[in-house]
Amino acid sequence: MMRNVHLVPEDEDDIYSGYNDYNPQFDEDIDNDEGFQQAVKTSHGRRPPPTASVKPVLGAGPRPLGTAAQRMKTGMVSSMGRPTTGAQDGVARPMTAVRAAGYSSAPRGVQFDPLNQAKGPAPPLEAKAEDSPEEKVKQLEKKVMELVEESCMANSRAEFSLALEKAKEAGRQERQLVRQREQLSTGEQINLDLTYSVLFNLANQYAANEMYNEALNTYTVIVKNKMFSNAGRLRVNMGNIYFKQRNYAKAIKFYRMALDQVPTAHKEMRARIMQNIALVFIRMGQYSDAVTTLEHVMNEKPDFKSGFNLILCYFALGDRDKMKKTFQRLLACTLNIDDEDKYLPHPDDKHYNMILEVIRNDTLRQMEREKKTYAEKCIMAAAKVIAPAIESSFAAGYDWCVEQVKTSSFLEMANDLEINKAIMYLKQKDFNQAVETLKSFEKKDSKVASTAATNLSFLYFLENEVSQADKYAEVAMTADRYNPSALVNKGNCVFMQGEHERAREFYQEALRNDSTCTEALYNLGLTYKKLGRLEDALDCFLKLHAILRNSAQVIYQIADLYDLLEDTAQATEWFMQLIGVVPTDAFVLARLGEIYDNEGDKTQAFQYHYESFRYFPSNIEIIEWLGAYYIDSQFCEKAIHYFERAAVIQPSQVKWQLMVASCHRRSGNYQQALETYKEIHSKFPENVECLRFLVRLCNDLGLKEAQDYATKLKKAEKARELREQRASSGSRRGSGRGLREHSAGSDSGRGGSGGSRGGSARAGSASRGGSARSGSGRMRLPDSNEPYEATRREVDASYVDPLGAAAERPKTAARQRGQQPEDEFGDEELGDDLLPD
């Protein structure tokens, strides 16, 4: 029997524990207990026979008694389904109690299953009905909160229209939620926090979209609802809206109402509201009231913003002493930032260095830097404002500010103020004082010395003293090799010396040290352009355009590079963008007109040239182009206006006046043309072209002055031939003077050049033809053995129109296409009936 006994391990829970325990009160003498003995006698004989039976076997002995040992083999189970301790097939356990533990008359064959696992998995939980009113209310609340969160996220992404739409949808859903609660008679369970959040977000989105009236109405609904706690503080937001609307009286009213509802324990919030009140007073010009408010803020909770605004108020009032005292109070403000030493590395503590790598540029560190930068900005700006006002000169005022800064916790700003003092000298055009101030930093620490040397280098570079600029650029680089400004200055000096490859290296090094150095990137693009590497230059300027989106210089360089790369479409597009940035730049308009002219689009070319002339009417090239355009278009009368303007701009150039006269002649106004030629002759009596026009016009008009002008023409041509002869002989002797006279003579010969590009080409060829004719008739010096004879020659009264041949006009009669139109001043003979009387 013991082989079937299985002892329970100690670590398992004994399901039969406690059966051996009994109450000592039951420890009685059972043999002498009459009641117990009587119960045994009356019930023992009536016990039912055992239900299990054992089939007799042939040859076996008598049938065994129904003892407990036999019952253990029958596998009977208790009423709870537990096997008995004598079970034959189950796990046997020892009998630890007086009576059989868990004995029951339950039917046989039931296995031990205390957890009812034989019944299979438990049925699924009954799902809640989704259409129940309570569930609908919860889902609607969840949806409203999701809409509010989406609205806030859209606002953070600057998508204000989307944020407003989400806020409005959240408001509609929230009102529907309230109606459902009222229908369910659960109005007392209305979520006030949810209602407050929806209304507050809606008001903020209205304000972000500059719908100020709607925002004010929504804020009013919140403020007037007594069920919302601390809603009165929202009057600050209402005051901000009135401030944006320039309704300063109401802004002050609402700021003060909000201030009254803020407890005195909340000092920081009260200080901020009072700052807003002071700013409104400053906008209204009530500086005395602003001073009173800001003085209270500085006494309660001083900060840099309030101190700077207080200095501005005293500056407006002209109170020198108060400016000085407030500047000292500004320097006494604390940043509330931990010691900077905690960011220094510890060579012996590797664990601390690992932590330092994490906190060196985390969010808290960035916030500390922003606070420090803002404080330094306020101090620097305050010093700039009060320096000229607190002393007799701005230099003395700066010196006082520097002394005060040196005695404060912002000691490192003293050098920055000194450098700023030098910059102020530059603004006042006092270069000597600026140079002396900057030179005083040469023996100071490396960072300050590098900054001063950089400014000195740039100052000398502006004065075109490249050697001195190069010297101080080297000093700045020696003090701080990673100073990008010093490297840019060095590159500029090398560029001016013609060493473009070295300049490129310095610009690239500056970009490696500071990838956001726009000066280095711009100069690098110019260097590539100078070296002929147009694609690399274009890449630099496109990168720079991504940083400086509206820089006119960068856009122009990109357009010019596309033009050099012969990509006309891209060049036109970028020049159009440039005109959008600088619409009144005459040079850009002329450049775009030139591109259209090269493409053959005369209408667009005229439009942009004319716009350029409107903004800069003194550009000779534009005037010349417009005059030539009208001549090509056969509107000579309109071209006269432009050539007269050119004659006013360049009165010593005879060609503009000749063009005016030619325009009169082409338009048929011969008398006016003759008068114009006479005026030109009076100003330029030796001009051969003018005399030829006069001779021809007088002959055609039958005037008596023709012979006089012919005589003058003969003398002028003879004088010109002598000048050319002397110039040619001087050039053979190597005389520089002869060269100059020859160039002067050639200039006078070019006096009749045309007005347009096409006209200039035609006029230039005509001038060369005239020179050839005059050279062929030039007097030849006799040889030494021959006598000198003066050769008689006829006066060449022919002339060439400086505007070129007249354009072909459409005729009603048929004409051969290749035939040239005849000039009205041709060589044909005129009959007596056609000559004037």
PDB file of C-alpha atoms in Angstrom, residues 311-519:
ATOM      1  CA  ILE A 311      15.882 102.854 -19.122  1.00  0.00           C
ATOM      2  CA  LEU A 312      14.068 103.709 -22.360  1.00  0.00           C
ATOM      3  CA  CYS A 313      11.431 105.652 -20.409  1.00  0.00           C
ATOM      4  CA  TYR A 314      14.059 107.656 -18.533  1.00  0.00           C
ATOM      5  CA  PHE A 315      15.846 108.278 -21.841  1.00  0.00           C
ATOM      6  CA  ALA A 316      12.609 109.641 -23.300  1.00  0.00           C
ATOM      7  CA  LEU A 317      12.205 111.846 -20.233  1.00  0.00           C
ATOM      8  CA  GLY A 318      15.872 112.965 -20.401  1.00  0.00           C
ATOM      9  CA  ASP A 319      16.721 112.040 -16.802  1.00  0.00           C
ATOM     10  CA  ARG A 320      20.486 111.297 -16.806  1.00  0.00           C
ATOM     11  CA  ASP A 321      20.808 110.306 -13.155  1.00  0.00           C
ATOM     12  CA  LYS A 322      17.916 107.889 -13.302  1.00  0.00           C
ATOM     13  CA  MET A 323      19.377 106.352 -16.461  1.00  0.00           C
ATOM     14  CA  LYS A 324      22.650 105.655 -14.673  1.00  0.00           C
ATOM     15  CA  LYS A 325      20.943 104.220 -11.569  1.00  0.00           C
ATOM     16  CA  THR A 326      18.640 102.019 -13.656  1.00  0.00           C
ATOM     17  CA  PHE A 327      21.620 100.748 -15.683  1.00  0.00           C
ATOM     18  CA  GLN A 328      23.289  99.739 -12.434  1.00  0.00           C
ATOM     19  CA  ARG A 329      20.085  98.007 -11.301  1.00  0.00           C
ATOM     20  CA  LEU A 330      19.947  96.233 -14.676  1.00  0.00           C
ATOM     21  CA  LEU A 331      23.451  94.878 -14.125  1.00  0.00           C
ATOM     22  CA  ALA A 332      22.388  93.680 -10.647  1.00  0.00           C
ATOM     23  CA  CYS A 333      19.653  91.421 -12.056  1.00  0.00           C
ATOM     24  CA  THR A 334      20.344  87.720 -11.689  1.00  0.00           C
ATOM     25  CA  LEU A 335      19.935  85.059 -14.352  1.00  0.00           C
ATOM     26  CA  ASN A 336      19.099  82.261 -11.886  1.00  0.00           C
ATOM     27  CA  ILE A 337      21.392  79.925 -13.801  1.00  0.00           C
ATOM     28  CA  ASP A 338      23.603  77.294 -12.213  1.00  0.00           C
ATOM     29  CA  ASP A 339      27.342  77.626 -12.206  1.00  0.00           C
ATOM     30  CA  GLU A 340      28.967  77.193 -15.602  1.00  0.00           C
ATOM     31  CA  ASP A 341      31.668  75.026 -14.046  1.00  0.00           C
ATOM     32  CA  LYS A 342      29.365  72.024 -14.089  1.00  0.00           C
ATOM     33  CA  TYR A 343      29.725  71.916 -17.880  1.00  0.00           C
ATOM     34  CA  LEU A 344      33.516  71.672 -17.694  1.00  0.00           C
ATOM     35  CA  PRO A 345      34.979  68.176 -18.315  1.00  0.00           C
ATOM     36  CA  HIS A 346      36.574  66.208 -15.494  1.00  0.00           C
ATOM     37  CA  PRO A 347      39.585  64.276 -16.791  1.00  0.00           C
ATOM     38  CA  ASP A 348      39.552  61.759 -13.925  1.00  0.00           C
ATOM     39  CA  ASP A 349      35.813  61.060 -13.835  1.00  0.00           C
ATOM     40  CA  LYS A 350      34.692  59.110 -16.881  1.00  0.00           C
ATOM     41  CA  HIS A 351      31.174  58.668 -15.556  1.00  0.00           C
ATOM     42  CA  TYR A 352      30.751  62.436 -15.134  1.00  0.00           C
ATOM     43  CA  ASN A 353      32.091  63.045 -18.641  1.00  0.00           C
ATOM     44  CA  MET A 354      29.476  60.671 -20.034  1.00  0.00           C
ATOM     45  CA  ILE A 355      26.777  62.613 -18.220  1.00  0.00           C
ATOM     46  CA  LEU A 356      28.303  65.847 -19.478  1.00  0.00           C
ATOM     47  CA  GLU A 357      27.949  64.721 -23.087  1.00  0.00           C
ATOM     48  CA  VAL A 358      24.221  64.339 -22.494  1.00  0.00           C
ATOM     49  CA  ILE A 359      23.537  67.619 -20.697  1.00  0.00           C
ATOM     50  CA  ARG A 360      25.926  69.795 -22.680  1.00  0.00           C
ATOM     51  CA  ASN A 361      23.302  70.683 -25.287  1.00  0.00           C
ATOM     52  CA  ASP A 362      20.033  69.484 -23.825  1.00  0.00           C
ATOM     53  CA  THR A 363      16.865  71.546 -23.587  1.00  0.00           C
ATOM     54  CA  LEU A 364      17.743  73.024 -20.206  1.00  0.00           C
ATOM     55  CA  ARG A 365      21.172  74.085 -21.448  1.00  0.00           C
ATOM     56  CA  GLN A 366      19.632  75.729 -24.506  1.00  0.00           C
ATOM     57  CA  MET A 367      17.189  77.619 -22.294  1.00  0.00           C
ATOM     58  CA  GLU A 368      20.049  78.858 -20.126  1.00  0.00           C
ATOM     59  CA  ARG A 369      21.901  80.071 -23.203  1.00  0.00           C
ATOM     60  CA  GLU A 370      18.828  81.908 -24.446  1.00  0.00           C
ATOM     61  CA  LYS A 371      18.375  83.651 -21.113  1.00  0.00           C
ATOM     62  CA  LYS A 372      22.019  84.673 -21.021  1.00  0.00           C
ATOM     63  CA  THR A 373      21.959  85.893 -24.610  1.00  0.00           C
ATOM     64  CA  TYR A 374      18.841  87.958 -23.949  1.00  0.00           C
ATOM     65  CA  ALA A 375      20.408  89.508 -20.852  1.00  0.00           C
ATOM     66  CA  GLU A 376      23.569  90.444 -22.770  1.00  0.00           C
ATOM     67  CA  LYS A 377      21.454  91.868 -25.575  1.00  0.00           C
ATOM     68  CA  CYS A 378      19.532  94.084 -23.128  1.00  0.00           C
ATOM     69  CA  ILE A 379      22.735  95.333 -21.493  1.00  0.00           C
ATOM     70  CA  MET A 380      24.393  96.050 -24.854  1.00  0.00           C
ATOM     71  CA  ALA A 381      21.347  97.864 -26.211  1.00  0.00           C
ATOM     72  CA  ALA A 382      20.968  99.891 -23.007  1.00  0.00           C
ATOM     73  CA  ALA A 383      24.621 100.954 -23.193  1.00  0.00           C
ATOM     74  CA  LYS A 384      24.178 102.059 -26.803  1.00  0.00           C
ATOM     75  CA  VAL A 385      21.116 104.102 -25.876  1.00  0.00           C
ATOM     76  CA  ILE A 386      22.403 105.905 -22.797  1.00  0.00           C
ATOM     77  CA  ALA A 387      26.090 106.342 -23.770  1.00  0.00           C
ATOM     78  CA  PRO A 388      25.540 109.530 -25.829  1.00  0.00           C
ATOM     79  CA  ALA A 389      23.050 110.919 -23.281  1.00  0.00           C
ATOM     80  CA  ILE A 390      24.627 110.450 -19.854  1.00  0.00           C
ATOM     81  CA  GLU A 391      27.872 112.300 -20.642  1.00  0.00           C
ATOM     82  CA  SER A 392      29.020 115.162 -22.823  1.00  0.00           C
ATOM     83  CA  SER A 393      30.251 112.770 -25.541  1.00  0.00           C
ATOM     84  CA  PHE A 394      29.366 109.246 -26.461  1.00  0.00           C
ATOM     85  CA  ALA A 395      32.978 108.139 -25.849  1.00  0.00           C
ATOM     86  CA  ALA A 396      32.795 109.269 -22.217  1.00  0.00           C
ATOM     87  CA  GLY A 397      29.395 107.619 -21.840  1.00  0.00           C
ATOM     88  CA  TYR A 398      30.770 104.359 -23.228  1.00  0.00           C
ATOM     89  CA  ASP A 399      33.707 104.526 -20.840  1.00  0.00           C
ATOM     90  CA  TRP A 400      31.320 104.893 -17.885  1.00  0.00           C
ATOM     91  CA  CYS A 401      29.255 101.916 -19.092  1.00  0.00           C
ATOM     92  CA  VAL A 402      32.404  99.823 -19.506  1.00  0.00           C
ATOM     93  CA  GLU A 403      33.522 100.622 -15.962  1.00  0.00           C
ATOM     94  CA  GLN A 404      30.136  99.643 -14.574  1.00  0.00           C
ATOM     95  CA  VAL A 405      30.121  96.373 -16.502  1.00  0.00           C
ATOM     96  CA  LYS A 406      33.617  95.504 -15.250  1.00  0.00           C
ATOM     97  CA  THR A 407      32.389  95.711 -11.647  1.00  0.00           C
ATOM     98  CA  SER A 408      29.333  93.485 -12.312  1.00  0.00           C
ATOM     99  CA  SER A 409      28.847  89.793 -12.925  1.00  0.00           C
ATOM    100  CA  PHE A 410      28.939  90.429 -16.681  1.00  0.00           C
ATOM    101  CA  LEU A 411      32.663  91.133 -16.741  1.00  0.00           C
ATOM    102  CA  GLU A 412      33.211  89.408 -20.095  1.00  0.00           C
ATOM    103  CA  MET A 413      30.933  91.959 -21.806  1.00  0.00           C
ATOM    104  CA  ALA A 414      33.363  94.829 -21.190  1.00  0.00           C
ATOM    105  CA  ASN A 415      35.447  93.900 -24.221  1.00  0.00           C
ATOM    106  CA  ASP A 416      32.350  93.639 -26.378  1.00  0.00           C
ATOM    107  CA  LEU A 417      31.376  97.148 -25.345  1.00  0.00           C
ATOM    108  CA  GLU A 418      34.837  98.407 -26.261  1.00  0.00           C
ATOM    109  CA  ILE A 419      34.554  96.855 -29.714  1.00  0.00           C
ATOM    110  CA  ASN A 420      31.074  98.298 -30.048  1.00  0.00           C
ATOM    111  CA  LYS A 421      32.564 101.659 -29.203  1.00  0.00           C
ATOM    112  CA  ALA A 422      34.924 101.286 -32.155  1.00  0.00           C
ATOM    113  CA  ILE A 423      31.978 100.448 -34.404  1.00  0.00           C
ATOM    114  CA  MET A 424      30.239 103.612 -33.240  1.00  0.00           C
ATOM    115  CA  TYR A 425      33.345 105.549 -34.263  1.00  0.00           C
ATOM    116  CA  LEU A 426      33.046 103.966 -37.706  1.00  0.00           C
ATOM    117  CA  LYS A 427      29.411 105.022 -37.982  1.00  0.00           C
ATOM    118  CA  GLN A 428      30.482 108.565 -37.184  1.00  0.00           C
ATOM    119  CA  LYS A 429      33.196 108.367 -39.908  1.00  0.00           C
ATOM    120  CA  ASP A 430      35.932 108.766 -37.307  1.00  0.00           C
ATOM    121  CA  PHE A 431      38.233 106.079 -38.682  1.00  0.00           C
ATOM    122  CA  ASN A 432      41.322 107.086 -36.734  1.00  0.00           C
ATOM    123  CA  GLN A 433      39.609 106.705 -33.365  1.00  0.00           C
ATOM    124  CA  ALA A 434      38.116 103.383 -34.489  1.00  0.00           C
ATOM    125  CA  VAL A 435      41.550 102.080 -35.487  1.00  0.00           C
ATOM    126  CA  GLU A 436      43.112 103.196 -32.205  1.00  0.00           C
ATOM    127  CA  THR A 437      40.352 101.562 -30.194  1.00  0.00           C
ATOM    128  CA  LEU A 438      40.683  98.281 -32.050  1.00  0.00           C
ATOM    129  CA  LYS A 439      44.465  98.279 -31.828  1.00  0.00           C
ATOM    130  CA  SER A 440      44.228  98.443 -28.048  1.00  0.00           C
ATOM    131  CA  PHE A 441      42.990  94.810 -28.084  1.00  0.00           C
ATOM    132  CA  GLU A 442      46.112  93.370 -29.692  1.00  0.00           C
ATOM    133  CA  LYS A 443      47.646  92.338 -26.363  1.00  0.00           C
ATOM    134  CA  LYS A 444      44.489  90.956 -24.776  1.00  0.00           C
ATOM    135  CA  ASP A 445      43.228  87.388 -24.702  1.00  0.00           C
ATOM    136  CA  SER A 446      42.998  85.468 -27.938  1.00  0.00           C
ATOM    137  CA  LYS A 447      39.258  85.660 -28.533  1.00  0.00           C
ATOM    138  CA  VAL A 448      39.009  89.423 -28.073  1.00  0.00           C
ATOM    139  CA  ALA A 449      42.217  89.995 -30.024  1.00  0.00           C
ATOM    140  CA  SER A 450      40.878  87.911 -32.888  1.00  0.00           C
ATOM    141  CA  THR A 451      37.640  89.902 -32.983  1.00  0.00           C
ATOM    142  CA  ALA A 452      39.479  93.239 -32.938  1.00  0.00           C
ATOM    143  CA  ALA A 453      41.953  92.126 -35.604  1.00  0.00           C
ATOM    144  CA  THR A 454      39.076  90.926 -37.787  1.00  0.00           C
ATOM    145  CA  ASN A 455      37.417  94.339 -37.608  1.00  0.00           C
ATOM    146  CA  LEU A 456      40.716  96.074 -38.329  1.00  0.00           C
ATOM    147  CA  SER A 457      41.337  93.871 -41.330  1.00  0.00           C
ATOM    148  CA  PHE A 458      37.916  94.609 -42.758  1.00  0.00           C
ATOM    149  CA  LEU A 459      38.338  98.329 -42.075  1.00  0.00           C
ATOM    150  CA  TYR A 460      41.630  98.458 -43.966  1.00  0.00           C
ATOM    151  CA  PHE A 461      40.115  96.375 -46.758  1.00  0.00           C
ATOM    152  CA  LEU A 462      37.354  98.973 -47.192  1.00  0.00           C
ATOM    153  CA  GLU A 463      40.024 101.663 -47.394  1.00  0.00           C
ATOM    154  CA  ASN A 464      41.724  99.624 -50.158  1.00  0.00           C
ATOM    155  CA  GLU A 465      44.839  99.079 -48.053  1.00  0.00           C
ATOM    156  CA  VAL A 466      45.139  95.421 -48.931  1.00  0.00           C
ATOM    157  CA  SER A 467      48.559  94.931 -47.320  1.00  0.00           C
ATOM    158  CA  GLN A 468      47.372  96.182 -43.917  1.00  0.00           C
ATOM    159  CA  ALA A 469      44.166  94.175 -44.251  1.00  0.00           C
ATOM    160  CA  ASP A 470      46.220  91.071 -44.994  1.00  0.00           C
ATOM    161  CA  LYS A 471      48.434  91.744 -41.973  1.00  0.00           C
ATOM    162  CA  TYR A 472      45.567  91.957 -39.493  1.00  0.00           C
ATOM    163  CA  ALA A 473      43.815  89.011 -41.102  1.00  0.00           C
ATOM    164  CA  GLU A 474      46.929  86.971 -40.290  1.00  0.00           C
ATOM    165  CA  VAL A 475      46.851  88.300 -36.718  1.00  0.00           C
ATOM    166  CA  ALA A 476      43.212  87.293 -36.351  1.00  0.00           C
ATOM    167  CA  MET A 477      43.901  83.816 -37.744  1.00  0.00           C
ATOM    168  CA  THR A 478      46.883  83.373 -35.414  1.00  0.00           C
ATOM    169  CA  ALA A 479      44.762  84.279 -32.401  1.00  0.00           C
ATOM    170  CA  ASP A 480      41.868  82.053 -33.462  1.00  0.00           C
ATOM    171  CA  ARG A 481      42.326  79.765 -36.429  1.00  0.00           C
ATOM    172  CA  TYR A 482      38.678  78.729 -36.307  1.00  0.00           C
ATOM    173  CA  ASN A 483      37.381  82.287 -36.727  1.00  0.00           C
ATOM    174  CA  PRO A 484      35.412  82.182 -40.007  1.00  0.00           C
ATOM    175  CA  SER A 485      35.366  85.970 -40.359  1.00  0.00           C
ATOM    176  CA  ALA A 486      39.163  86.090 -40.182  1.00  0.00           C
ATOM    177  CA  LEU A 487      39.408  83.402 -42.857  1.00  0.00           C
ATOM    178  CA  VAL A 488      36.977  85.312 -45.084  1.00  0.00           C
ATOM    179  CA  ASN A 489      39.035  88.493 -44.707  1.00  0.00           C
ATOM    180  CA  LYS A 490      42.192  86.577 -45.581  1.00  0.00           C
ATOM    181  CA  GLY A 491      40.491  85.117 -48.621  1.00  0.00           C
ATOM    182  CA  ASN A 492      39.370  88.592 -49.716  1.00  0.00           C
ATOM    183  CA  CYS A 493      42.910  89.922 -49.509  1.00  0.00           C
ATOM    184  CA  VAL A 494      44.279  86.997 -51.508  1.00  0.00           C
ATOM    185  CA  PHE A 495      41.473  87.420 -54.061  1.00  0.00           C
ATOM    186  CA  MET A 496      42.389  91.066 -54.566  1.00  0.00           C
ATOM    187  CA  GLN A 497      45.983  90.000 -55.155  1.00  0.00           C
ATOM    188  CA  GLY A 498      44.834  87.748 -57.994  1.00  0.00           C
ATOM    189  CA  GLU A 499      45.468  84.412 -56.256  1.00  0.00           C
ATOM    190  CA  HIS A 500      42.030  82.959 -56.795  1.00  0.00           C
ATOM    191  CA  GLU A 501      42.929  79.359 -55.974  1.00  0.00           C
ATOM    192  CA  ARG A 502      44.282  80.342 -52.557  1.00  0.00           C
ATOM    193  CA  ALA A 503      41.206  82.480 -51.955  1.00  0.00           C
ATOM    194  CA  ARG A 504      39.035  79.452 -52.708  1.00  0.00           C
ATOM    195  CA  GLU A 505      40.924  77.411 -50.102  1.00  0.00           C
ATOM    196  CA  PHE A 506      40.398  80.037 -47.395  1.00  0.00           C
ATOM    197  CA  TYR A 507      36.680  80.322 -48.166  1.00  0.00           C
ATOM    198  CA  GLN A 508      36.292  76.552 -48.025  1.00  0.00           C
ATOM    199  CA  GLU A 509      38.113  76.412 -44.674  1.00  0.00           C
ATOM    200  CA  ALA A 510      35.788  79.104 -43.322  1.00  0.00           C
ATOM    201  CA  LEU A 511      32.806  77.016 -44.429  1.00  0.00           C
ATOM    202  CA  ARG A 512      34.246  73.925 -42.736  1.00  0.00           C
ATOM    203  CA  ASN A 513      34.490  75.867 -39.478  1.00  0.00           C
ATOM    204  CA  ASP A 514      31.045  77.436 -39.822  1.00  0.00           C
ATOM    205  CA  SER A 515      28.690  76.023 -42.437  1.00  0.00           C
ATOM    206  CA  THR A 516      26.313  78.979 -41.965  1.00  0.00           C
ATOM    207  CA  CYS A 517      28.892  81.622 -42.921  1.00  0.00           C
ATOM    208  CA  THR A 518      27.038  83.234 -45.814  1.00  0.00           C
ATOM    209  CA  GLU A 519      29.888  85.624 -46.638  1.00  0.00           C
TER     210      GLU A 519
END
